[in-house]
Amino acid sequence: MALETILYEMAADHVAKITLNRPEARNAQNVQLTYELNEAFDTAAQDDNVKVIILAGSDPHFSSGHDLRAGSGKGFDSFKPVGTWGGFGMKGQEGMMAREEEIYLGMCRRWRNIPKPTIAQVQGKTIAGGLMLAWVCDLIIASDDAMFQDPVVNWGVPGVEYFAHPWELGVRKAKEILFTADWFTAAEAHRLGMVNHVVPRAELAEFTLALASKIAEKPSMGLKLTKEAVNQSAEAQGQWMAMLSGFNLHQLAHSHNMQTYGVPIDPSWQSAAQKPKA
Ligand code: ZN
């Protein structure tokens, strides 16, 4: 697959770097970018020379979230599904749930489970669906100007599809950022444990690559088993079942909004600063 929305390179020995590359759209995730990102992750996963994967976004912002505009890039018809849920064109919530299972929850789950260390390199703004891309990575390095927000409660939906908020921020802070839809800073994300390091913007790429190279010196088997051991600790605490529950409530919200307003998000809440994209 020729990648049009993603850059892929070997950035150092045993380190692959994947860059979201729709800067004109603030790296928003349309269907095409999501499938191409999946292709890039698969390439890195299957290349035995790759031991560590960096996920970055072209300046100025890491990701503005999901791009829901009709006609933005190639659609579902252009790609082979990676999950087993078909019916993307079905009416009602059946089709919408299938699409969100495939490109949001399902793909994020796939990427989270790649048995090689992944590092998100995050600068500028990261909104809603952008959080999911950072959260699936094992480590997150943020620039000191990075800001984060999940504003979807404004549209009657309980957080983005990959519902990791309580695991990333703790139960109490997760509720606050969801209830208020407020921004939180890199410093706060660091204090809460969501972010590993905060560095000056000008040093972000260099710092991340140095960390990736340091990790890449370790034996690949040790890295894989260590990642699995930590991930399985989260599973033992019920992380996946909790996230499935969050996803199902997310689908209930879309269905409610469709029945009430005729669109999957509540259009009644409006502010100049935070209008939905579609
Ligand atoms: Zn959704």
mmCIF file of C-alpha atoms and ligand atoms in Angstrom:
data_model
loop_
_atom_site.group_PDB
_atom_site.id
_atom_site.type_symbol
_atom_site.label_atom_id
_atom_site.label_comp_id
_atom_site.label_asym_id
_atom_site.label_seq_id
_atom_site.Cartn_x
_atom_site.Cartn_y
_atom_site.Cartn_z
ATOM 1 C CA MET A 1 0.000 0.000 0.000
ATOM 2 C CA ALA A 2 1.364 3.416 -0.961
ATOM 3 C CA LEU A 3 1.056 5.647 2.084
ATOM 4 C CA GLU A 4 -0.293 9.127 1.333
ATOM 5 C CA THR A 5 -1.106 10.337 4.845
ATOM 6 C CA ILE A 6 1.685 8.664 6.816
ATOM 7 C CA LEU A 7 5.477 8.935 6.702
ATOM 8 C CA TYR A 8 7.520 5.830 7.512
ATOM 9 C CA GLU A 9 11.261 5.759 8.045
ATOM 10 C CA MET A 10 14.028 4.005 9.916
ATOM 11 C CA ALA A 11 15.088 6.839 12.231
ATOM 12 C CA ALA A 12 17.995 4.989 13.873
ATOM 13 C CA ASP A 13 19.275 1.444 14.240
ATOM 14 C CA HIS A 14 16.273 -0.782 15.032
ATOM 15 C CA VAL A 15 13.984 2.245 15.467
ATOM 16 C CA ALA A 16 11.078 2.819 13.053
ATOM 17 C CA LYS A 17 9.388 6.200 13.051
ATOM 18 C CA ILE A 18 5.799 6.600 11.890
ATOM 19 C CA THR A 19 4.555 10.177 11.373
ATOM 20 C CA LEU A 20 0.938 11.250 10.970
ATOM 21 C CA ASN A 21 1.200 13.534 7.976
ATOM 22 C CA ARG A 22 -1.943 15.559 7.371
ATOM 23 C CA PRO A 23 -0.655 18.828 8.863
ATOM 24 C CA GLU A 24 -3.210 20.863 6.900
ATOM 25 C CA ALA A 25 -5.921 18.948 8.814
ATOM 26 C CA ARG A 26 -3.941 18.946 12.076
ATOM 27 C CA ASN A 27 -3.359 15.217 11.511
ATOM 28 C CA ALA A 28 -7.050 14.429 11.907
ATOM 29 C CA GLN A 29 -7.834 10.754 11.469
ATOM 30 C CA ASN A 30 -9.981 10.065 8.448
ATOM 31 C CA VAL A 31 -10.579 6.494 7.304
ATOM 32 C CA GLN A 32 -7.593 6.625 4.954
ATOM 33 C CA LEU A 33 -5.130 7.810 7.571
ATOM 34 C CA THR A 34 -6.358 5.157 10.002
ATOM 35 C CA TYR A 35 -5.836 2.284 7.540
ATOM 36 C CA GLU A 36 -2.486 3.677 6.441
ATOM 37 C CA LEU A 37 -1.393 4.021 10.061
ATOM 38 C CA ASN A 38 -2.410 0.410 10.588
ATOM 39 C CA GLU A 39 -0.339 -0.579 7.551
ATOM 40 C CA ALA A 40 2.669 1.284 8.920
ATOM 41 C CA PHE A 41 2.332 -0.335 12.344
ATOM 42 C CA ASP A 42 2.054 -3.761 10.688
ATOM 43 C CA THR A 43 5.167 -3.070 8.618
ATOM 44 C CA ALA A 44 7.125 -2.206 11.758
ATOM 45 C CA ALA A 45 5.670 -5.163 13.649
ATOM 46 C CA GLN A 46 6.640 -7.638 10.915
ATOM 47 C CA ASP A 47 10.132 -6.232 10.284
ATOM 48 C CA ASP A 48 12.487 -8.233 12.485
ATOM 49 C CA ASN A 49 15.022 -5.415 12.255
ATOM 50 C CA VAL A 50 12.623 -3.070 14.098
ATOM 51 C CA LYS A 51 12.713 -3.236 17.884
ATOM 52 C CA VAL A 52 11.137 0.091 18.876
ATOM 53 C CA ILE A 53 8.452 2.180 17.127
ATOM 54 C CA ILE A 54 7.992 5.965 17.467
ATOM 55 C CA LEU A 55 4.617 7.505 16.605
ATOM 56 C CA ALA A 56 4.854 11.228 15.843
ATOM 57 C CA GLY A 57 2.703 13.897 14.185
ATOM 58 C CA SER A 58 3.776 16.523 11.657
ATOM 59 C CA ASP A 59 3.845 20.014 13.168
ATOM 60 C CA PRO A 60 2.193 22.003 14.547
ATOM 61 C CA HIS A 61 -0.129 19.596 16.426
ATOM 62 C CA PHE A 62 -0.036 15.867 17.215
ATOM 63 C CA SER A 63 -3.684 15.190 16.331
ATOM 64 C CA SER A 64 -6.986 17.022 16.313
ATOM 65 C CA GLY A 65 -8.976 13.797 16.541
ATOM 66 C CA HIS A 66 -11.332 12.062 14.170
ATOM 67 C CA ASP A 67 -12.029 13.628 10.792
ATOM 68 C CA LEU A 68 -15.721 12.974 10.256
ATOM 69 C CA ARG A 69 -16.113 15.119 7.145
ATOM 70 C CA ALA A 70 -17.688 13.211 4.291
ATOM 71 C CA GLY A 71 -15.389 12.834 1.317
ATOM 72 C CA SER A 72 -12.189 13.273 3.307
ATOM 73 C CA GLY A 73 -9.717 10.833 1.753
ATOM 74 C CA LYS A 74 -10.396 7.239 0.689
ATOM 75 C CA GLY A 75 -13.302 5.425 2.321
ATOM 76 C CA PHE A 76 -13.960 1.936 3.667
ATOM 77 C CA ASP A 77 -14.370 0.558 0.125
ATOM 78 C CA SER A 78 -10.683 1.210 -0.576
ATOM 79 C CA PHE A 79 -9.286 -0.972 2.206
ATOM 80 C CA LYS A 80 -9.439 -4.576 3.361
ATOM 81 C CA PRO A 81 -10.966 -4.738 6.859
ATOM 82 C CA VAL A 82 -8.564 -5.755 9.621
ATOM 83 C CA GLY A 83 -11.267 -6.973 12.006
ATOM 84 C CA THR A 84 -14.104 -9.450 11.625
ATOM 85 C CA TRP A 85 -17.008 -6.988 11.970
ATOM 86 C CA GLY A 86 -18.543 -6.405 8.567
ATOM 87 C CA GLY A 87 -21.646 -4.429 7.748
ATOM 88 C CA PHE A 88 -20.052 -0.990 7.619
ATOM 89 C CA GLY A 89 -22.857 0.221 5.344
ATOM 90 C CA MET A 90 -25.744 -1.181 7.419
ATOM 91 C CA LYS A 91 -28.473 1.164 8.589
ATOM 92 C CA GLY A 92 -28.769 2.559 12.097
ATOM 93 C CA GLN A 93 -26.416 1.742 14.927
ATOM 94 C CA GLU A 94 -25.512 -1.607 13.358
ATOM 95 C CA GLY A 95 -23.387 0.091 10.716
ATOM 96 C CA MET A 96 -22.014 2.798 12.974
ATOM 97 C CA MET A 97 -21.007 0.347 15.697
ATOM 98 C CA ALA A 98 -19.291 -1.819 13.072
ATOM 99 C CA ARG A 99 -17.331 1.137 11.715
ATOM 100 C CA GLU A 100 -16.263 2.333 15.175
ATOM 101 C CA GLU A 101 -15.364 -1.218 16.215
ATOM 102 C CA GLU A 102 -13.148 -1.525 13.129
ATOM 103 C CA ILE A 103 -11.280 1.774 12.895
ATOM 104 C CA TYR A 104 -11.337 3.019 16.499
ATOM 105 C CA LEU A 105 -11.572 0.338 19.167
ATOM 106 C CA GLY A 106 -10.347 -2.576 17.077
ATOM 107 C CA MET A 107 -7.364 -0.858 15.528
ATOM 108 C CA CYS A 108 -6.345 0.790 18.792
ATOM 109 C CA ARG A 109 -6.470 -2.609 20.463
ATOM 110 C CA ARG A 110 -4.293 -4.086 17.682
ATOM 111 C CA TRP A 111 -1.712 -1.314 18.015
ATOM 112 C CA ARG A 112 -1.676 -1.490 21.814
ATOM 113 C CA ASN A 113 -0.850 -5.196 21.509
ATOM 114 C CA ILE A 114 2.076 -4.927 19.071
ATOM 115 C CA PRO A 115 4.750 -6.828 21.031
ATOM 116 C CA LYS A 116 7.415 -4.152 20.548
ATOM 117 C CA PRO A 117 7.847 -0.978 22.611
ATOM 118 C CA THR A 118 6.018 2.005 21.092
ATOM 119 C CA ILE A 119 6.643 5.654 22.003
ATOM 120 C CA ALA A 120 4.287 8.539 21.259
ATOM 121 C CA GLN A 121 6.063 11.821 20.501
ATOM 122 C CA VAL A 122 3.448 14.472 21.219
ATOM 123 C CA GLN A 123 3.480 18.233 20.634
ATOM 124 C CA GLY A 124 0.881 20.987 20.421
ATOM 125 C CA LYS A 125 -2.729 19.958 20.747
ATOM 126 C CA THR A 126 -4.085 16.444 21.095
ATOM 127 C CA ILE A 127 -7.868 16.245 21.058
ATOM 128 C CA ALA A 128 -10.323 13.361 21.565
ATOM 129 C CA GLY A 129 -9.396 10.702 18.980
ATOM 130 C CA GLY A 130 -5.827 12.007 19.130
ATOM 131 C CA LEU A 131 -5.642 10.879 22.742
ATOM 132 C CA MET A 132 -6.349 7.332 21.625
ATOM 133 C CA LEU A 133 -3.282 7.317 19.379
ATOM 134 C CA ALA A 134 -1.043 8.511 22.215
ATOM 135 C CA TRP A 135 -2.604 6.148 24.762
ATOM 136 C CA VAL A 136 -2.064 2.982 22.732
ATOM 137 C CA CYS A 137 1.676 3.639 22.894
ATOM 138 C CA ASP A 138 3.729 2.248 25.774
ATOM 139 C CA LEU A 139 5.477 5.524 26.564
ATOM 140 C CA ILE A 140 4.445 9.119 25.909
ATOM 141 C CA ILE A 141 6.955 11.961 25.567
ATOM 142 C CA ALA A 142 5.338 15.405 25.439
ATOM 143 C CA SER A 143 6.698 18.819 24.573
ATOM 144 C CA ASP A 144 6.228 21.481 27.231
ATOM 145 C CA ASP A 145 3.557 23.181 25.107
ATOM 146 C CA ALA A 146 1.455 20.025 24.683
ATOM 147 C CA MET A 147 -2.232 20.268 25.634
ATOM 148 C CA PHE A 148 -4.825 17.524 25.846
ATOM 149 C CA GLN A 149 -8.620 17.470 25.750
ATOM 150 C CA ASP A 150 -11.516 15.047 25.330
ATOM 151 C CA PRO A 151 -14.525 17.327 24.736
ATOM 152 C CA VAL A 152 -17.073 14.809 23.460
ATOM 153 C CA VAL A 153 -19.326 15.123 26.521
ATOM 154 C CA ASN A 154 -20.319 18.428 24.907
ATOM 155 C CA TRP A 155 -22.014 16.341 22.210
ATOM 156 C CA GLY A 156 -23.710 13.925 24.584
ATOM 157 C CA VAL A 157 -21.128 11.148 24.306
ATOM 158 C CA PRO A 158 -19.188 9.701 27.291
ATOM 159 C CA GLY A 159 -15.604 10.053 26.015
ATOM 160 C CA VAL A 160 -13.849 8.681 22.946
ATOM 161 C CA GLU A 161 -14.255 5.106 21.755
ATOM 162 C CA TYR A 162 -11.008 3.787 23.288
ATOM 163 C CA PHE A 163 -12.092 4.438 26.860
ATOM 164 C CA ALA A 164 -8.745 4.447 28.684
ATOM 165 C CA HIS A 165 -9.316 7.687 30.602
ATOM 166 C CA PRO A 166 -9.524 6.172 34.133
ATOM 167 C CA TRP A 167 -6.424 4.071 33.445
ATOM 168 C CA GLU A 168 -4.432 6.993 32.080
ATOM 169 C CA LEU A 169 -5.471 9.718 34.543
ATOM 170 C CA GLY A 170 -6.928 7.982 37.577
ATOM 171 C CA VAL A 171 -10.631 7.729 38.356
ATOM 172 C CA ARG A 172 -11.168 11.148 39.909
ATOM 173 C CA LYS A 173 -9.245 13.228 37.362
ATOM 174 C CA ALA A 174 -10.766 11.240 34.498
ATOM 175 C CA LYS A 175 -14.208 12.274 35.703
ATOM 176 C CA GLU A 176 -13.169 15.927 35.947
ATOM 177 C CA ILE A 177 -11.662 16.187 32.470
ATOM 178 C CA LEU A 178 -14.628 14.343 30.992
ATOM 179 C CA PHE A 179 -17.315 16.300 32.881
ATOM 180 C CA THR A 180 -15.751 19.694 32.132
ATOM 181 C CA ALA A 181 -14.208 18.957 28.714
ATOM 182 C CA ASP A 182 -11.357 21.174 29.918
ATOM 183 C CA TRP A 183 -7.848 21.160 28.529
ATOM 184 C CA PHE A 184 -5.068 19.681 30.640
ATOM 185 C CA THR A 185 -1.396 20.467 30.223
ATOM 186 C CA ALA A 186 1.675 18.345 29.628
ATOM 187 C CA ALA A 187 2.815 19.158 33.166
ATOM 188 C CA GLU A 188 -0.475 17.923 34.605
ATOM 189 C CA ALA A 189 -0.436 14.814 32.413
ATOM 190 C CA HIS A 190 3.081 14.133 33.682
ATOM 191 C CA ARG A 191 2.030 14.556 37.303
ATOM 192 C CA LEU A 192 -0.859 12.133 36.786
ATOM 193 C CA GLY A 193 1.366 9.511 35.171
ATOM 194 C CA MET A 194 -0.067 9.726 31.654
ATOM 195 C CA VAL A 195 3.153 11.190 30.259
ATOM 196 C CA ASN A 196 6.667 9.830 30.933
ATOM 197 C CA HIS A 197 8.674 12.980 30.236
ATOM 198 C CA VAL A 198 8.033 16.619 29.357
ATOM 199 C CA VAL A 199 10.781 18.289 27.308
ATOM 200 C CA PRO A 200 11.218 21.603 25.471
ATOM 201 C CA ARG A 201 9.542 21.542 22.065
ATOM 202 C CA ALA A 202 12.827 22.038 20.245
ATOM 203 C CA GLU A 203 14.259 18.931 21.928
ATOM 204 C CA LEU A 204 11.231 16.655 21.577
ATOM 205 C CA ALA A 205 12.258 14.621 18.537
ATOM 206 C CA GLU A 206 15.872 14.279 19.650
ATOM 207 C CA PHE A 207 14.912 13.232 23.196
ATOM 208 C CA THR A 208 12.387 10.676 21.925
ATOM 209 C CA LEU A 209 14.825 9.167 19.442
ATOM 210 C CA ALA A 210 17.547 8.896 22.089
ATOM 211 C CA LEU A 211 15.152 7.086 24.420
ATOM 212 C CA ALA A 212 14.033 4.774 21.602
ATOM 213 C CA SER A 213 17.658 3.989 20.722
ATOM 214 C CA LYS A 214 18.475 3.228 24.348
ATOM 215 C CA ILE A 215 15.560 0.781 24.531
ATOM 216 C CA ALA A 216 16.502 -0.724 21.158
ATOM 217 C CA GLU A 217 19.844 -1.874 22.609
ATOM 218 C CA LYS A 218 17.985 -4.436 24.739
ATOM 219 C CA PRO A 219 17.233 -7.993 23.574
ATOM 220 C CA SER A 220 14.026 -8.086 21.523
ATOM 221 C CA MET A 221 12.700 -11.094 23.409
ATOM 222 C CA GLY A 222 13.183 -9.339 26.730
ATOM 223 C CA LEU A 223 11.354 -6.268 25.431
ATOM 224 C CA LYS A 224 8.450 -8.310 24.069
ATOM 225 C CA LEU A 225 7.967 -10.332 27.222
ATOM 226 C CA THR A 226 8.271 -7.251 29.424
ATOM 227 C CA LYS A 227 5.593 -5.455 27.421
ATOM 228 C CA GLU A 228 3.351 -8.506 27.601
ATOM 229 C CA ALA A 229 3.890 -8.822 31.355
ATOM 230 C CA VAL A 230 2.848 -5.214 31.966
ATOM 231 C CA ASN A 231 -0.089 -5.362 29.557
ATOM 232 C CA GLN A 232 -1.303 -8.579 31.146
ATOM 233 C CA SER A 233 -1.161 -6.896 34.559
ATOM 234 C CA ALA A 234 -3.627 -4.335 33.216
ATOM 235 C CA GLU A 235 -5.776 -7.156 31.824
ATOM 236 C CA ALA A 236 -5.722 -8.875 35.223
ATOM 237 C CA GLN A 237 -7.234 -5.670 36.624
ATOM 238 C CA GLY A 238 -10.013 -5.847 34.045
ATOM 239 C CA GLN A 239 -8.816 -3.127 31.709
ATOM 240 C CA TRP A 240 -10.115 -4.662 28.494
ATOM 241 C CA MET A 241 -13.545 -5.556 29.867
ATOM 242 C CA ALA A 242 -13.880 -2.040 31.289
ATOM 243 C CA MET A 243 -12.955 -0.539 27.931
ATOM 244 C CA LEU A 244 -15.488 -2.742 26.143
ATOM 245 C CA SER A 245 -18.123 -1.508 28.574
ATOM 246 C CA GLY A 246 -17.134 2.088 27.852
ATOM 247 C CA PHE A 247 -17.358 1.390 24.115
ATOM 248 C CA ASN A 248 -20.854 -0.066 24.483
ATOM 249 C CA LEU A 249 -22.040 3.013 26.409
ATOM 250 C CA HIS A 250 -20.475 5.160 23.684
ATOM 251 C CA GLN A 251 -22.645 3.289 21.137
ATOM 252 C CA LEU A 252 -25.712 3.851 23.318
ATOM 253 C CA ALA A 253 -24.954 7.582 23.235
ATOM 254 C CA HIS A 254 -24.693 7.652 19.431
ATOM 255 C CA SER A 255 -27.959 5.710 19.152
ATOM 256 C CA HIS A 256 -29.730 8.041 21.598
ATOM 257 C CA ASN A 257 -28.522 11.122 19.726
ATOM 258 C CA MET A 258 -29.576 9.627 16.403
ATOM 259 C CA GLN A 259 -33.066 8.912 17.748
ATOM 260 C CA THR A 260 -33.364 12.309 19.415
ATOM 261 C CA TYR A 261 -31.608 14.647 16.972
ATOM 262 C CA GLY A 262 -31.179 12.608 13.804
ATOM 263 C CA VAL A 263 -27.370 12.787 14.053
ATOM 264 C CA PRO A 264 -24.958 10.699 16.161
ATOM 265 C CA ILE A 265 -23.816 13.632 18.313
ATOM 266 C CA ASP A 266 -25.986 16.065 20.271
ATOM 267 C CA PRO A 267 -25.932 19.277 18.192
ATOM 268 C CA SER A 268 -27.582 21.442 20.853
ATOM 269 C CA TRP A 269 -24.371 22.383 22.649
ATOM 270 C CA GLN A 270 -22.500 25.076 20.733
ATOM 271 C CA SER A 271 -19.583 27.307 21.485
ATOM 272 C CA ALA A 272 -17.343 29.223 19.169
ATOM 273 C CA ALA A 273 -14.316 27.465 20.564
ATOM 274 C CA GLN A 274 -15.587 23.913 20.547
ATOM 275 C CA LYS A 275 -17.889 23.174 17.651
ATOM 276 C CA PRO A 276 -17.962 19.627 16.387
ATOM 277 C CA LYS A 277 -16.198 19.121 13.089
ATOM 278 C CA ALA A 278 -19.227 17.449 11.562
HETATM 279 ZN ZN ZN B 1 -18.123 7.421 18.243
#
